[in-house]
mmCIF file of C-alpha atoms and ligand atoms in Angstrom:
data_model
loop_
_atom_site.group_PDB
_atom_site.id
_atom_site.type_symbol
_atom_site.label_atom_id
_atom_site.label_comp_id
_atom_site.label_asym_id
_atom_site.label_seq_id
_atom_site.Cartn_x
_atom_site.Cartn_y
_atom_site.Cartn_z
ATOM 1 C CA UNK A 146 -213.959 -1.155 23.822
ATOM 2 C CA UNK A 147 -216.517 -3.003 26.114
ATOM 3 C CA UNK A 148 -220.051 -1.690 26.200
ATOM 4 C CA UNK A 149 -223.017 -2.961 28.260
ATOM 5 C CA UNK A 150 -226.416 -1.791 27.237
ATOM 6 C CA UNK A 151 -229.405 -2.190 29.608
ATOM 7 C CA UNK A 152 -228.111 -5.621 30.653
ATOM 8 C CA UNK A 153 -230.354 -7.589 32.961
ATOM 9 C CA UNK A 154 -229.720 -10.999 34.427
ATOM 10 C CA UNK A 155 -232.401 -13.068 36.133
ATOM 11 C CA UNK A 156 -231.114 -16.595 37.147
ATOM 12 C CA UNK A 157 -233.523 -19.526 36.705
ATOM 13 C CA UNK A 158 -234.334 -19.478 40.408
ATOM 14 C CA UNK A 159 -235.691 -15.960 40.047
ATOM 15 C CA UNK A 160 -232.697 -14.096 41.538
ATOM 16 C CA UNK A 161 -232.255 -10.873 39.593
ATOM 17 C CA UNK A 162 -228.442 -10.244 39.761
ATOM 18 C CA UNK A 163 -228.139 -7.285 37.359
ATOM 19 C CA UNK A 164 -230.841 -4.639 36.713
ATOM 20 C CA UNK A 165 -230.418 -2.731 33.428
ATOM 21 C CA UNK A 166 -226.619 -2.278 33.606
ATOM 22 C CA UNK A 167 -225.311 0.353 31.199
ATOM 23 C CA UNK A 168 -221.611 1.300 31.121
ATOM 24 C CA UNK A 169 -218.531 1.160 28.983
ATOM 25 C CA UNK A 170 -214.845 0.607 29.446
ATOM 26 C CA UNK A 171 -212.504 2.536 27.105
ATOM 27 C CA UNK A 172 -209.586 1.031 25.218
ATOM 28 C CA UNK A 173 -206.513 0.800 27.547
ATOM 29 C CA UNK A 174 -208.549 1.679 30.589
ATOM 30 C CA UNK A 175 -208.418 0.064 33.932
ATOM 31 C CA UNK A 176 -211.917 -0.058 35.431
ATOM 32 C CA UNK A 177 -212.423 -1.329 38.978
ATOM 33 C CA UNK A 178 -215.838 -2.769 39.918
ATOM 34 C CA UNK A 179 -216.483 -2.576 43.649
ATOM 35 C CA UNK A 180 -219.378 -3.470 45.864
ATOM 36 C CA UNK A 181 -220.507 -5.824 48.573
ATOM 37 C CA UNK A 182 -220.799 -9.546 48.100
ATOM 38 C CA UNK A 183 -223.683 -10.376 45.994
ATOM 39 C CA UNK A 184 -224.033 -7.048 44.201
ATOM 40 C CA UNK A 185 -223.350 -8.665 40.720
ATOM 41 C CA UNK A 186 -219.720 -8.239 40.265
ATOM 42 C CA UNK A 187 -218.956 -11.823 39.202
ATOM 43 C CA UNK A 188 -222.050 -12.166 37.044
ATOM 44 C CA UNK A 189 -220.882 -9.048 35.127
ATOM 45 C CA UNK A 190 -217.390 -10.433 34.583
ATOM 46 C CA UNK A 191 -218.710 -13.811 33.449
ATOM 47 C CA UNK A 192 -220.952 -12.140 30.915
ATOM 48 C CA UNK A 193 -217.964 -10.579 29.182
ATOM 49 C CA UNK A 194 -216.631 -13.830 28.045
ATOM 50 C CA UNK A 195 -220.007 -15.433 27.642
ATOM 51 C CA UNK A 196 -219.915 -17.820 30.535
ATOM 52 C CA UNK A 197 -223.315 -16.325 31.413
ATOM 53 C CA UNK A 198 -225.698 -14.678 28.873
ATOM 54 C CA UNK A 199 -227.911 -11.683 29.667
ATOM 55 C CA UNK A 200 -231.616 -12.191 30.104
ATOM 56 C CA UNK A 201 -232.119 -8.775 28.480
ATOM 57 C CA UNK A 202 -229.857 -6.255 26.846
ATOM 58 C CA UNK A 203 -226.626 -6.615 24.912
ATOM 59 C CA UNK A 204 -222.864 -6.460 25.231
ATOM 60 C CA UNK A 205 -220.511 -5.124 22.555
ATOM 61 C CA UNK A 206 -216.805 -5.554 22.184
ATOM 62 C CA UNK A 207 -215.323 -3.250 19.563
ATOM 63 C CA UNK A 208 -218.938 -2.315 18.557
ATOM 64 C CA UNK A 209 -219.694 -5.948 17.774
ATOM 65 C CA UNK A 210 -222.392 -7.853 19.720
ATOM 66 C CA UNK A 211 -220.496 -10.597 21.636
ATOM 67 C CA UNK A 212 -223.142 -13.100 20.545
ATOM 68 C CA UNK A 213 -221.722 -12.760 17.011
ATOM 69 C CA UNK A 214 -218.113 -13.702 18.007
ATOM 70 C CA UNK A 215 -216.807 -17.262 17.511
ATOM 71 C CA UNK A 216 -216.660 -18.418 21.090
ATOM 72 C CA UNK A 217 -212.985 -19.560 21.015
ATOM 73 C CA UNK A 218 -211.970 -16.328 19.336
ATOM 74 C CA UNK A 219 -213.774 -14.404 22.034
ATOM 75 C CA UNK A 220 -212.235 -16.312 24.994
ATOM 76 C CA UNK A 221 -208.750 -16.417 23.490
ATOM 77 C CA UNK A 222 -208.804 -12.574 23.334
ATOM 78 C CA UNK A 223 -209.808 -12.340 26.898
ATOM 79 C CA UNK A 224 -207.468 -13.106 29.770
ATOM 80 C CA UNK A 225 -209.280 -14.233 32.907
ATOM 81 C CA UNK A 226 -207.655 -14.115 36.405
ATOM 82 C CA UNK A 227 -209.641 -15.837 39.084
ATOM 83 C CA UNK A 228 -209.863 -15.433 42.783
ATOM 84 C CA UNK A 229 -208.878 -19.062 43.395
ATOM 85 C CA UNK A 230 -205.404 -19.477 41.973
ATOM 86 C CA UNK A 231 -206.073 -21.898 39.146
ATOM 87 C CA UNK A 232 -202.642 -23.120 38.132
ATOM 88 C CA UNK A 233 -202.435 -26.756 37.225
ATOM 89 C CA UNK A 234 -200.476 -28.326 40.105
ATOM 90 C CA UNK A 235 -198.940 -31.197 38.000
ATOM 91 C CA UNK A 236 -197.499 -28.782 35.454
ATOM 92 C CA UNK A 237 -194.439 -26.511 35.756
ATOM 93 C CA UNK A 238 -194.647 -22.803 35.852
ATOM 94 C CA UNK A 239 -193.557 -22.492 32.169
ATOM 95 C CA UNK A 240 -196.100 -25.199 31.110
ATOM 96 C CA UNK A 241 -198.860 -23.326 32.924
ATOM 97 C CA UNK A 242 -198.087 -20.090 31.103
ATOM 98 C CA UNK A 243 -197.810 -21.805 27.800
ATOM 99 C CA UNK A 244 -201.246 -23.289 27.719
ATOM 100 C CA UNK A 245 -203.070 -20.560 25.599
ATOM 101 C CA UNK A 246 -200.117 -19.756 23.317
ATOM 102 C CA UNK A 247 -199.866 -23.526 22.482
ATOM 103 C CA UNK A 248 -203.619 -23.702 21.771
ATOM 104 C CA UNK A 249 -203.106 -20.732 19.502
ATOM 105 C CA UNK A 250 -200.258 -22.660 17.763
ATOM 106 C CA UNK A 251 -197.425 -20.155 18.559
ATOM 107 C CA UNK A 252 -193.952 -21.302 17.655
ATOM 108 C CA UNK A 253 -191.969 -22.961 20.483
ATOM 109 C CA UNK A 254 -189.176 -20.360 20.460
ATOM 110 C CA UNK A 255 -191.773 -17.426 20.494
ATOM 111 C CA UNK A 256 -193.569 -19.042 23.456
ATOM 112 C CA UNK A 257 -190.223 -19.513 25.318
ATOM 113 C CA UNK A 258 -189.176 -15.921 25.039
ATOM 114 C CA UNK A 259 -192.658 -14.759 25.843
ATOM 115 C CA UNK A 260 -192.488 -16.643 29.063
ATOM 116 C CA UNK A 261 -189.136 -15.113 29.985
ATOM 117 C CA UNK A 262 -190.442 -11.586 29.191
ATOM 118 C CA UNK A 263 -193.618 -12.083 31.250
ATOM 119 C CA UNK A 264 -191.681 -13.587 34.286
ATOM 120 C CA UNK A 265 -189.215 -10.703 34.284
ATOM 121 C CA UNK A 266 -192.048 -8.168 34.032
ATOM 122 C CA UNK A 267 -193.379 -9.305 37.321
ATOM 123 C CA UNK A 268 -190.026 -9.990 39.099
ATOM 124 C CA UNK A 269 -189.881 -13.746 38.829
ATOM 125 C CA UNK A 270 -186.510 -14.776 37.697
ATOM 126 C CA UNK A 271 -187.074 -17.399 34.816
ATOM 127 C CA UNK A 272 -183.903 -19.237 35.606
ATOM 128 C CA UNK A 273 -185.117 -20.030 39.089
ATOM 129 C CA UNK A 274 -188.853 -20.316 38.627
ATOM 130 C CA UNK A 275 -189.595 -21.777 35.086
ATOM 131 C CA UNK A 276 -189.194 -25.390 35.981
ATOM 132 C CA UNK A 277 -190.773 -25.326 39.425
ATOM 133 C CA UNK A 278 -194.265 -26.616 40.284
ATOM 134 C CA UNK A 279 -196.982 -24.246 41.630
ATOM 135 C CA UNK A 280 -196.601 -25.664 45.242
ATOM 136 C CA UNK A 281 -192.941 -24.576 45.202
ATOM 137 C CA UNK A 282 -194.081 -20.858 45.013
ATOM 138 C CA UNK A 283 -195.528 -18.653 47.686
ATOM 139 C CA UNK A 284 -199.190 -17.532 47.410
ATOM 140 C CA UNK A 285 -198.113 -14.067 46.014
ATOM 141 C CA UNK A 286 -195.748 -15.657 43.467
ATOM 142 C CA UNK A 287 -198.552 -18.081 42.283
ATOM 143 C CA UNK A 288 -200.928 -15.130 41.923
ATOM 144 C CA UNK A 289 -198.346 -13.373 39.802
ATOM 145 C CA UNK A 290 -198.039 -16.453 37.541
ATOM 146 C CA UNK A 291 -201.974 -16.408 37.329
ATOM 147 C CA UNK A 292 -201.728 -12.886 36.137
ATOM 148 C CA UNK A 293 -199.057 -13.356 33.538
ATOM 149 C CA UNK A 294 -200.683 -16.588 32.260
ATOM 150 C CA UNK A 295 -203.774 -14.521 31.411
ATOM 151 C CA UNK A 296 -201.565 -12.118 29.570
ATOM 152 C CA UNK A 297 -199.527 -14.880 27.760
ATOM 153 C CA UNK A 298 -201.198 -14.887 24.368
ATOM 154 C CA UNK A 299 -201.543 -11.148 24.175
ATOM 155 C CA UNK A 300 -205.351 -10.743 24.806
ATOM 156 C CA UNK A 301 -207.147 -7.474 24.117
ATOM 157 C CA UNK A 302 -209.011 -7.573 27.423
ATOM 158 C CA UNK A 303 -208.041 -8.720 30.863
ATOM 159 C CA UNK A 304 -210.618 -9.577 33.530
ATOM 160 C CA UNK A 305 -209.519 -9.974 37.129
ATOM 161 C CA UNK A 306 -211.987 -11.182 39.725
ATOM 162 C CA UNK A 307 -210.607 -10.429 43.259
ATOM 163 C CA UNK A 308 -207.241 -11.913 42.207
ATOM 164 C CA UNK A 309 -205.553 -10.868 45.469
ATOM 165 C CA UNK A 310 -208.258 -11.625 48.028
ATOM 166 C CA UNK A 311 -206.453 -14.716 49.516
ATOM 167 C CA UNK A 312 -203.113 -12.776 49.985
ATOM 168 C CA UNK A 313 -201.557 -11.176 53.092
ATOM 169 C CA UNK A 314 -201.646 -7.266 53.073
ATOM 170 C CA UNK A 315 -197.947 -6.901 52.087
ATOM 171 C CA UNK A 316 -198.073 -9.243 49.003
ATOM 172 C CA UNK A 317 -201.324 -7.619 48.141
ATOM 173 C CA UNK A 318 -199.972 -4.127 48.095
ATOM 174 C CA UNK A 319 -196.921 -5.231 46.106
ATOM 175 C CA UNK A 320 -199.214 -6.901 43.538
ATOM 176 C CA UNK A 321 -201.383 -3.795 43.361
ATOM 177 C CA UNK A 322 -198.319 -1.889 42.405
ATOM 178 C CA UNK A 323 -197.303 -4.524 39.827
ATOM 179 C CA UNK A 324 -200.734 -4.252 38.197
ATOM 180 C CA UNK A 325 -200.458 -0.509 37.962
ATOM 181 C CA UNK A 326 -196.960 -0.745 36.361
ATOM 182 C CA UNK A 327 -198.173 -3.562 34.092
ATOM 183 C CA UNK A 328 -201.052 -1.538 32.889
ATOM 184 C CA UNK A 329 -198.724 1.301 31.992
ATOM 185 C CA UNK A 330 -196.469 -0.979 30.017
ATOM 186 C CA UNK A 331 -199.117 -2.974 28.134
ATOM 187 C CA UNK A 332 -201.905 -0.538 27.877
ATOM 188 C CA UNK A 333 -204.539 -3.272 27.921
ATOM 189 C CA UNK A 334 -208.201 -2.827 28.767
ATOM 190 C CA UNK A 335 -208.607 -4.280 32.294
ATOM 191 C CA UNK A 336 -211.749 -4.812 34.370
ATOM 192 C CA UNK A 337 -210.781 -5.522 38.012
ATOM 193 C CA UNK A 338 -213.288 -6.792 40.501
ATOM 194 C CA UNK A 339 -212.829 -6.260 44.184
ATOM 195 C CA UNK A 340 -214.997 -5.819 47.333
ATOM 196 C CA UNK A 341 -212.358 -3.505 48.797
ATOM 197 C CA UNK A 342 -212.952 0.234 48.186
ATOM 198 C CA UNK A 343 -209.433 1.199 49.008
ATOM 199 C CA UNK A 344 -208.074 -1.277 46.414
ATOM 200 C CA UNK A 345 -210.722 0.012 43.836
ATOM 201 C CA UNK A 346 -209.645 3.652 44.408
ATOM 202 C CA UNK A 347 -205.910 2.843 44.363
ATOM 203 C CA UNK A 348 -206.021 0.888 41.115
ATOM 204 C CA UNK A 349 -208.792 2.211 38.877
ATOM 205 C CA UNK A 350 -208.642 4.834 36.184
ATOM 206 C CA UNK A 351 -212.366 4.883 36.984
ATOM 207 C CA UNK A 352 -214.375 3.108 39.620
ATOM 208 C CA UNK A 353 -217.705 1.428 39.131
ATOM 209 C CA UNK A 354 -219.581 1.285 42.451
ATOM 210 C CA UNK A 355 -222.277 -1.452 42.398
ATOM 211 C CA UNK A 356 -225.138 -2.190 44.837
ATOM 212 C CA UNK A 357 -227.900 -4.860 44.362
ATOM 213 C CA UNK A 358 -227.370 -5.288 40.687
ATOM 214 C CA UNK A 359 -227.159 -1.616 39.844
ATOM 215 C CA UNK A 360 -224.501 0.995 39.341
ATOM 216 C CA UNK A 361 -224.543 3.501 42.190
ATOM 217 C CA UNK A 362 -221.712 5.676 40.759
ATOM 218 C CA UNK A 363 -219.057 5.423 38.018
ATOM 219 C CA UNK A 364 -216.315 8.035 38.152
ATOM 220 C CA UNK A 365 -212.690 8.717 38.629
ATOM 221 C CA UNK A 366 -211.180 7.980 42.041
ATOM 222 C CA UNK A 367 -210.828 11.655 42.782
ATOM 223 C CA UNK A 368 -214.506 12.337 42.203
ATOM 224 C CA UNK A 369 -215.437 9.226 44.163
ATOM 225 C CA UNK A 370 -213.620 10.542 47.099
ATOM 226 C CA UNK A 371 -215.145 14.053 46.791
ATOM 227 C CA UNK A 372 -218.654 12.772 46.340
ATOM 228 C CA UNK A 373 -218.889 9.493 48.142
HETATM 229 P P1 ADP B 528 -220.634 -10.733 43.502
HETATM 230 O O1 ADP B 528 -219.673 -11.221 42.531
HETATM 231 O O2 ADP B 528 -220.781 -9.260 43.519
HETATM 232 O O3 ADP B 528 -220.516 -11.379 44.872
HETATM 233 P P2 ADP B 528 -222.565 -12.392 42.014
HETATM 234 O O4 ADP B 528 -222.516 -11.821 40.678
HETATM 235 O O5 ADP B 528 -221.856 -13.609 42.300
HETATM 236 O O6 ADP B 528 -222.188 -11.184 43.028
HETATM 237 O O7 ADP B 528 -224.064 -12.621 42.430
HETATM 238 C C1 ADP B 528 -225.135 -11.629 42.326
HETATM 239 C C2 ADP B 528 -226.435 -12.198 42.728
HETATM 240 O O8 ADP B 528 -226.751 -13.359 42.008
HETATM 241 C C3 ADP B 528 -226.296 -12.754 44.157
HETATM 242 O O9 ADP B 528 -227.604 -12.445 44.794
HETATM 243 C C4 ADP B 528 -226.108 -14.237 44.004
HETATM 244 O O10 ADP B 528 -226.636 -14.938 45.049
HETATM 245 C C5 ADP B 528 -226.865 -14.491 42.715
HETATM 246 N N1 ADP B 528 -226.340 -15.591 41.901
HETATM 247 C C6 ADP B 528 -225.127 -15.768 41.411
HETATM 248 N N2 ADP B 528 -225.026 -16.895 40.633
HETATM 249 C C7 ADP B 528 -226.280 -17.443 40.756
HETATM 250 C C8 ADP B 528 -226.782 -18.709 40.184
HETATM 251 N N3 ADP B 528 -226.047 -19.450 39.430
HETATM 252 N N4 ADP B 528 -228.044 -18.945 40.457
HETATM 253 C C9 ADP B 528 -228.811 -18.092 41.161
HETATM 254 N N5 ADP B 528 -228.409 -16.935 41.658
HETATM 255 C C10 ADP B 528 -227.116 -16.613 41.489
HETATM 256 P P1 ADP B 529 -217.722 -15.702 43.665
HETATM 257 O O1 ADP B 529 -218.605 -14.547 43.655
HETATM 258 O O2 ADP B 529 -217.213 -15.878 45.052
HETATM 259 O O3 ADP B 529 -216.706 -15.680 42.654
HETATM 260 P P2 ADP B 529 -219.287 -17.492 41.997
HETATM 261 O O4 ADP B 529 -220.081 -16.363 41.417
HETATM 262 O O5 ADP B 529 -218.233 -18.172 41.317
HETATM 263 O O6 ADP B 529 -218.691 -16.968 43.367
HETATM 264 O O7 ADP B 529 -220.260 -18.462 42.545
HETATM 265 C C1 ADP B 529 -219.937 -19.688 43.091
HETATM 266 C C2 ADP B 529 -220.953 -20.785 42.573
HETATM 267 O O8 ADP B 529 -222.121 -20.639 43.311
HETATM 268 C C3 ADP B 529 -221.291 -20.583 41.209
HETATM 269 O O9 ADP B 529 -221.477 -21.785 40.558
HETATM 270 C C4 ADP B 529 -222.644 -19.848 41.222
HETATM 271 O O10 ADP B 529 -223.386 -20.123 39.994
HETATM 272 C C5 ADP B 529 -223.248 -20.390 42.399
HETATM 273 N N1 ADP B 529 -224.177 -19.415 43.085
HETATM 274 C C6 ADP B 529 -223.887 -18.231 43.662
HETATM 275 N N2 ADP B 529 -224.986 -17.792 44.100
HETATM 276 C C7 ADP B 529 -226.040 -18.623 43.885
HETATM 277 C C8 ADP B 529 -227.363 -18.649 44.368
HETATM 278 N N3 ADP B 529 -227.975 -17.695 45.087
HETATM 279 N N4 ADP B 529 -228.009 -19.811 44.087
HETATM 280 C C9 ADP B 529 -227.459 -20.700 43.329
HETATM 281 N N5 ADP B 529 -226.238 -20.818 42.987
HETATM 282 C C10 ADP B 529 -225.454 -19.765 43.291
#
């Protein structure tokens, strides 16, 4: 589904963030990418939707080099959930979720039923929450909206970059469980970045451990525990 081949990234100031990264993510797989701050996790994620391009090497989605995709087509097919909750504060929850479906010119009725479906999926009662503004939701609820907004237009791939880092441990655990359930329901390809090894092991079908721009180990959580 997603394939990195010998990807290297050197920033203009000479910092080498990635050193010959080669790995793939299978269709419907949840891959967690874990490692200390500065090891190259965010750089890897930004490359998948072409916010950053490789200095060397190539990235493929469905066996097609991402350079060959129309940029809008590529980004519309990738949901991106960021560390900082990036909901628009002046817009209601339903308006926030509708952004990409509207850009894709979905019918109003389809968008509306999609919003209900997604909100129910993560336990947010649409009757209560649709018309609220982000600041009328708790941090955990806002993060849930961030997650379902990324899913709204049914992308093939979902990228999550430390989506729960700002949350208290209880909301965080609840959301981890939500993501696992969500993954089972929607069977999407998900790449989930975290600096927390426990989170990576709890969530991933496989775990990619990075250090200083390289992959140290890429394996199932069971094998990671047996061979740390
Ligand atoms: P992580 O997400 O794992 O914290 P990043 O991918 O953000 O790591 O960064 C990897 C390395 O690249 C770090 O050394 C970081 O300082 C460097 N880096 C990230 N962005 C830039 C940039 N725009 N210019 C120069 N160096 C950068
Ligand atoms: P995070 O890993 O926390 O998500 P980002 O990768 O989004 O952080 O980095 C925040 C900003 O700082 C980005 O604009 C990035 O390009 C920039 N940046 C990160 N590391 C460096 C660096 N070493 N030199 C210059 N800019 C950097």
